[in-house]
PDB file of C-alpha atoms in Angstrom:
ATOM      1  CA  MET A   1       8.689  -8.294  -2.833  1.00  0.00           C
ATOM      2  CA  THR A   2      11.879  -8.892  -0.940  1.00  0.00           C
ATOM      3  CA  SER A   3      13.913  -6.076   0.592  1.00  0.00           C
ATOM      4  CA  PRO A   4      16.949  -6.697  -1.660  1.00  0.00           C
ATOM      5  CA  ARG A   5      14.758  -6.520  -4.772  1.00  0.00           C
ATOM      6  CA  LEU A   6      13.115  -3.307  -3.569  1.00  0.00           C
ATOM      7  CA  LEU A   7      16.516  -1.771  -2.845  1.00  0.00           C
ATOM      8  CA  SER A   8      17.705  -2.808  -6.308  1.00  0.00           C
ATOM      9  CA  ARG A   9      14.714  -1.039  -7.846  1.00  0.00           C
ATOM     10  CA  ARG A  10      15.452   1.980  -5.669  1.00  0.00           C
ATOM     11  CA  ARG A  11      19.041   2.144  -6.950  1.00  0.00           C
ATOM     12  CA  LEU A  12      17.770   1.895 -10.530  1.00  0.00           C
ATOM     13  CA  LEU A  13      15.292   4.727  -9.904  1.00  0.00           C
ATOM     14  CA  ASP A  14      18.060   6.838  -8.386  1.00  0.00           C
ATOM     15  CA  GLU A  15      20.245   6.200 -11.451  1.00  0.00           C
ATOM     16  CA  ILE A  16      17.419   7.199 -13.776  1.00  0.00           C
ATOM     17  CA  ASN A  17      16.761  10.333 -11.731  1.00  0.00           C
ATOM     18  CA  GLY A  18      20.467  11.098 -11.515  1.00  0.00           C
ATOM     19  CA  THR A  19      20.534  11.195  -7.720  1.00  0.00           C
ATOM     20  CA  PRO A  20      22.683   9.166  -5.337  1.00  0.00           C
ATOM     21  CA  ALA A  21      21.031   6.171  -3.659  1.00  0.00           C
ATOM     22  CA  SER A  22      21.809   7.635  -0.237  1.00  0.00           C
ATOM     23  CA  GLY A  23      19.073  10.227  -0.761  1.00  0.00           C
ATOM     24  CA  GLY A  24      21.656  13.021  -0.687  1.00  0.00           C
ATOM     25  CA  GLY A  25      22.131  15.242  -3.660  1.00  0.00           C
ATOM     26  CA  THR A  26      22.304  18.904  -4.413  1.00  0.00           C
ATOM     27  CA  GLY A  27      20.381  20.036  -1.362  1.00  0.00           C
ATOM     28  CA  ARG A  28      17.600  21.497  -3.495  1.00  0.00           C
ATOM     29  CA  VAL A  29      14.053  20.720  -2.499  1.00  0.00           C
ATOM     30  CA  ASN A  30      12.503  18.223  -4.872  1.00  0.00           C
ATOM     31  CA  SER A  31       8.958  17.559  -3.708  1.00  0.00           C
ATOM     32  CA  PHE A  32       8.490  14.593  -6.043  1.00  0.00           C
ATOM     33  CA  GLY A  33      11.811  13.142  -4.898  1.00  0.00           C
ATOM     34  CA  GLU A  34      10.835  13.729  -1.295  1.00  0.00           C
ATOM     35  CA  GLN A  35       7.589  11.898  -1.897  1.00  0.00           C
ATOM     36  CA  GLN A  36       9.522   9.005  -3.441  1.00  0.00           C
ATOM     37  CA  GLU A  37      11.785   8.978  -0.393  1.00  0.00           C
ATOM     38  CA  LEU A  38       8.778   8.825   1.925  1.00  0.00           C
ATOM     39  CA  ALA A  39       7.260   6.000  -0.141  1.00  0.00           C
ATOM     40  CA  PHE A  40      10.443   3.947   0.028  1.00  0.00           C
ATOM     41  CA  SER A  41      10.808   4.538   3.746  1.00  0.00           C
ATOM     42  CA  LEU A  42       7.257   3.257   4.233  1.00  0.00           C
ATOM     43  CA  LEU A  43       7.916   0.222   2.053  1.00  0.00           C
ATOM     44  CA  MET A  44      11.094  -0.595   3.975  1.00  0.00           C
ATOM     45  CA  SER A  45       9.509  -0.066   7.396  1.00  0.00           C
ATOM     46  CA  ASP A  46       9.402  -3.092   9.696  1.00  0.00           C
ATOM     47  CA  ARG A  47       6.044  -1.918  11.038  1.00  0.00           C
ATOM     48  CA  VAL A  48       4.545  -1.863   7.543  1.00  0.00           C
ATOM     49  CA  ALA A  49       6.063  -5.245   6.679  1.00  0.00           C
ATOM     50  CA  LYS A  50       4.463  -6.717   9.799  1.00  0.00           C
ATOM     51  CA  ALA A  51       1.127  -5.111   8.896  1.00  0.00           C
ATOM     52  CA  PHE A  52       1.130  -6.934   5.538  1.00  0.00           C
ATOM     53  CA  ASN A  53       1.422 -10.270   7.337  1.00  0.00           C
ATOM     54  CA  ILE A  54      -2.301 -10.688   8.021  1.00  0.00           C
ATOM     55  CA  GLN A  55      -1.766 -14.396   8.723  1.00  0.00           C
ATOM     56  CA  LYS A  56      -0.502 -13.274  12.149  1.00  0.00           C
ATOM     57  CA  GLU A  57      -3.944 -11.810  12.903  1.00  0.00           C
ATOM     58  CA  ASP A  58      -6.160 -13.891  15.166  1.00  0.00           C
ATOM     59  CA  ALA A  59      -8.352 -16.312  13.151  1.00  0.00           C
ATOM     60  CA  ILE A  60     -11.493 -15.013  14.849  1.00  0.00           C
ATOM     61  CA  VAL A  61     -10.710 -11.457  13.747  1.00  0.00           C
ATOM     62  CA  ARG A  62      -9.979 -12.594  10.185  1.00  0.00           C
ATOM     63  CA  ASP A  63     -13.287 -14.478  10.120  1.00  0.00           C
ATOM     64  CA  ARG A  64     -15.142 -11.401  11.374  1.00  0.00           C
ATOM     65  CA  TYR A  65     -13.756  -9.331   8.510  1.00  0.00           C
ATOM     66  CA  GLY A  66     -14.676 -12.094   6.074  1.00  0.00           C
ATOM     67  CA  ARG A  67     -12.344 -14.529   4.356  1.00  0.00           C
ATOM     68  CA  ASN A  68     -12.809 -12.891   0.979  1.00  0.00           C
ATOM     69  CA  LYS A  69     -10.909 -10.272  -1.000  1.00  0.00           C
ATOM     70  CA  PHE A  70     -12.987  -7.380   0.320  1.00  0.00           C
ATOM     71  CA  GLY A  71     -12.895  -8.408   3.976  1.00  0.00           C
ATOM     72  CA  GLN A  72      -9.198  -9.183   4.006  1.00  0.00           C
ATOM     73  CA  SER A  73      -8.499  -5.919   2.169  1.00  0.00           C
ATOM     74  CA  LEU A  74     -10.334  -4.024   4.927  1.00  0.00           C
ATOM     75  CA  LEU A  75      -8.363  -5.919   7.566  1.00  0.00           C
ATOM     76  CA  LEU A  76      -5.097  -5.093   5.806  1.00  0.00           C
ATOM     77  CA  SER A  77      -6.171  -1.458   5.502  1.00  0.00           C
ATOM     78  CA  ARG A  78      -6.789  -1.280   9.241  1.00  0.00           C
ATOM     79  CA  ARG A  79      -3.403  -2.864   9.965  1.00  0.00           C
ATOM     80  CA  LEU A  80      -1.612  -0.459   7.614  1.00  0.00           C
ATOM     81  CA  ILE A  81      -3.260   2.567   9.240  1.00  0.00           C
ATOM     82  CA  GLU A  82      -2.264   1.243  12.670  1.00  0.00           C
ATOM     83  CA  ALA A  83       1.319   0.909  11.337  1.00  0.00           C
ATOM     84  CA  GLY A  84       1.341   4.593  10.403  1.00  0.00           C
ATOM     85  CA  VAL A  85       0.524   4.524   6.694  1.00  0.00           C
ATOM     86  CA  PRO A  86      -1.367   7.792   6.120  1.00  0.00           C
ATOM     87  CA  ILE A  87      -3.450   6.737   3.096  1.00  0.00           C
ATOM     88  CA  VAL A  88      -4.790   3.311   2.172  1.00  0.00           C
ATOM     89  CA  GLN A  89      -7.267   1.961  -0.360  1.00  0.00           C
ATOM     90  CA  ALA A  90      -9.344  -1.164   0.139  1.00  0.00           C
ATOM     91  CA  ALA A  91     -10.192  -3.377  -2.820  1.00  0.00           C
ATOM     92  CA  MET A  92     -13.868  -4.232  -3.149  1.00  0.00           C
ATOM     93  CA  GLY A  93     -13.248  -7.444  -5.055  1.00  0.00           C
ATOM     94  CA  ILE A  94     -15.957  -8.237  -7.589  1.00  0.00           C
ATOM     95  CA  VAL A  95     -18.519  -6.008  -5.868  1.00  0.00           C
ATOM     96  CA  GLN A  96     -18.572  -2.801  -7.893  1.00  0.00           C
ATOM     97  CA  THR A  97     -22.134  -1.607  -7.335  1.00  0.00           C
ATOM     98  CA  TRP A  98     -21.153   1.717  -5.744  1.00  0.00           C
ATOM     99  CA  ASP A  99     -20.118   3.246  -9.056  1.00  0.00           C
ATOM    100  CA  THR A 100     -22.366   4.395 -11.896  1.00  0.00           C
ATOM    101  CA  HIS A 101     -20.105   3.998 -14.917  1.00  0.00           C
ATOM    102  CA  VAL A 102     -22.835   1.790 -16.379  1.00  0.00           C
ATOM    103  CA  ASP A 103     -26.467   2.802 -16.836  1.00  0.00           C
ATOM    104  CA  ASN A 104     -25.905   6.189 -15.200  1.00  0.00           C
ATOM    105  CA  TRP A 105     -29.323   7.611 -16.037  1.00  0.00           C
ATOM    106  CA  GLY A 106     -31.225   4.453 -15.206  1.00  0.00           C
ATOM    107  CA  ARG A 107     -29.872   4.491 -11.690  1.00  0.00           C
TER     108      ARG A 107
END
């Protein structure tokens, strides 16, 4: 998603919430609004944007992680953590054997 599109969505969210796009407002503490502000600041961060560009990672490192959805997700997770993102989630791809939503008692 481009920065202008993200900012456009931000302005729309601010209109829906009834708050100015500058992040100002009444001065009251709004923990959900503060969390939204933190999320947008992360999304707009140059460090985070660079972390998403895994093509800049050395080919040997990308190969070591595995050129599949799971491996590249782990690589991206590492890069996001290094960029300062406090919580990340890696996608396992089609491998879903860790969960027991099927055949719970048989396992």
